[in-house]
mmCIF file of C-alpha atoms in Angstrom:
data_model
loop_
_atom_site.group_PDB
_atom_site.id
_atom_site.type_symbol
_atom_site.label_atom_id
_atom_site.label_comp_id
_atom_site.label_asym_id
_atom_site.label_seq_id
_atom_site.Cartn_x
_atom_site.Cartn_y
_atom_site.Cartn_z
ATOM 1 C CA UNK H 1 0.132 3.603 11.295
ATOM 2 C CA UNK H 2 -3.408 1.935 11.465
ATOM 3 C CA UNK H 3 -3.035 -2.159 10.295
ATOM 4 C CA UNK H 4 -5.678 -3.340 7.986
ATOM 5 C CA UNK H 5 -8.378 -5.151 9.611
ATOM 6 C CA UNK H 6 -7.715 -8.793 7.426
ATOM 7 C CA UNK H 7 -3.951 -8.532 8.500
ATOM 8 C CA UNK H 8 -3.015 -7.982 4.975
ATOM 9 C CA UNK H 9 0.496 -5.991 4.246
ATOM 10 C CA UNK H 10 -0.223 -4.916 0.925
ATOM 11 C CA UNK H 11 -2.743 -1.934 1.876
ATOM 12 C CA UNK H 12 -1.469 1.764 1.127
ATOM 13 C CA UNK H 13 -1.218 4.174 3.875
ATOM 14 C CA UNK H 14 1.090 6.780 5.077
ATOM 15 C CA UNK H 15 4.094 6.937 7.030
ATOM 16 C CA UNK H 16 4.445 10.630 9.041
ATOM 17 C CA UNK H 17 7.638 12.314 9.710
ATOM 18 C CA UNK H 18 8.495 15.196 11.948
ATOM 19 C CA UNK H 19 10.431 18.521 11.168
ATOM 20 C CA UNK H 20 13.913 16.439 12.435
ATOM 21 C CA UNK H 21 12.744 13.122 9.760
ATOM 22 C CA UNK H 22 11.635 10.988 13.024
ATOM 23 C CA UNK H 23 9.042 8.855 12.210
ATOM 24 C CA UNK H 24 5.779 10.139 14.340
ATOM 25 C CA UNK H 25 2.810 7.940 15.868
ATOM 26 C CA UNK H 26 -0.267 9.101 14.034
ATOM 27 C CA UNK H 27 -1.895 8.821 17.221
ATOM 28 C CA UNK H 28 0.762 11.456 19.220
ATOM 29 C CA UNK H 29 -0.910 13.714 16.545
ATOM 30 C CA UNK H 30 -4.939 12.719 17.509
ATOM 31 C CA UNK H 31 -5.195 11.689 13.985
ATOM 32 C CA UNK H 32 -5.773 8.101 11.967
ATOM 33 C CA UNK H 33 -3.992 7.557 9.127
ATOM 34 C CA UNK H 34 -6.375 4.856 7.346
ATOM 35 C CA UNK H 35 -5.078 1.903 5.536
ATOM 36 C CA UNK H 36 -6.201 1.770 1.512
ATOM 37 C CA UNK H 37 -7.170 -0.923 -1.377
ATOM 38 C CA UNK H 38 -5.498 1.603 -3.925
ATOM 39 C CA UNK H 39 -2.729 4.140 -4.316
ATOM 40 C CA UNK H 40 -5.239 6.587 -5.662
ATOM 41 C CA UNK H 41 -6.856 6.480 -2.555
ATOM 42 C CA UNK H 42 -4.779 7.234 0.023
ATOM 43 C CA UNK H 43 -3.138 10.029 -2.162
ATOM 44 C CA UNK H 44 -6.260 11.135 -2.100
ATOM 45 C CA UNK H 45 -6.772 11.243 1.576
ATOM 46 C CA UNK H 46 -3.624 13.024 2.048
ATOM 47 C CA UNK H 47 -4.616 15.426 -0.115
ATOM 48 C CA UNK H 48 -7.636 16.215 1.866
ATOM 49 C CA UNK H 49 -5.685 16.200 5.086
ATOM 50 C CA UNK H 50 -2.361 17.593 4.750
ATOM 51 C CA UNK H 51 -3.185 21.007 6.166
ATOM 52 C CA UNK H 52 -4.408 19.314 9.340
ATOM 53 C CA UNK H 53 -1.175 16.827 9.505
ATOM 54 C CA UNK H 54 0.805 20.028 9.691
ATOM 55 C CA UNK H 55 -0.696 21.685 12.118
ATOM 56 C CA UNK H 56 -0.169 19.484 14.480
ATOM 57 C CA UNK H 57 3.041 18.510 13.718
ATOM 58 C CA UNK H 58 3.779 16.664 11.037
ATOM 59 C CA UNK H 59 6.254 18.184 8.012
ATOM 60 C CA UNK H 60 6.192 15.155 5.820
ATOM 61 C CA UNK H 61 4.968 11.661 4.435
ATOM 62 C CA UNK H 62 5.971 8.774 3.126
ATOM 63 C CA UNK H 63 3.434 6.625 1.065
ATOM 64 C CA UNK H 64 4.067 3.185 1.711
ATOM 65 C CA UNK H 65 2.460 -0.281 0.117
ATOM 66 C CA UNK H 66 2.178 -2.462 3.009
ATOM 67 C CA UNK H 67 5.776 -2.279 4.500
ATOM 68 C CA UNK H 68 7.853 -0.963 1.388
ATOM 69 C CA UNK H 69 8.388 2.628 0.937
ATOM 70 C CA UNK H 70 6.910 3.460 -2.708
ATOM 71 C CA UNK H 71 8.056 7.047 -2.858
ATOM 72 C CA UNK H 72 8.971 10.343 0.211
ATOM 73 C CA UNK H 73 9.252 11.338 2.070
ATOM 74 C CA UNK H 74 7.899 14.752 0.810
ATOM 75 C CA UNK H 75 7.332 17.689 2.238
ATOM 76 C CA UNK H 76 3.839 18.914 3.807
ATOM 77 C CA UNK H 77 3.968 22.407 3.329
ATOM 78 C CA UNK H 78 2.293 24.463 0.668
ATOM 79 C CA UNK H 79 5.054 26.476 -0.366
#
């Protein structure tokens, strides 16, 4: 999980699990999960790279506000 460059903890970003629930590195995957300033935002960005996050190994997400979990995790997959 990328930190936001001021330091702050209240950013919104994602938190990636593996098929087992481990919690993966983003950057095990070659991808960087950016922090937010809204909610909207980083749902957004999963939305536009969930296909991508499973392929290389990631089955689900957790959105998170700073360090609290706000909802997941939920599954990846289409069906």
């Amino acid at each position: 999980m990328t930190s936001p460059a001021s330091g702050s903890t209240t950013g919104w970003t994602w938190r990636l699990h593996g098929p087992d629930g481990t919690v993966l590195d983003p950057s095990d995957l070659d991808v960087d999960v950016p922090v937010e300033e809204a909610q909207g935002e980083a749902e957004s960005w999963l939305g536009e790279h969930w296909r991508t996050l499973l392929e290389r190994g990631a089955a689900s997400a957790s959105l998170l506000r700073g360090d609290t979990v706000v909802y997941g995790p939920m599954g990846l997959s289409a069906s």
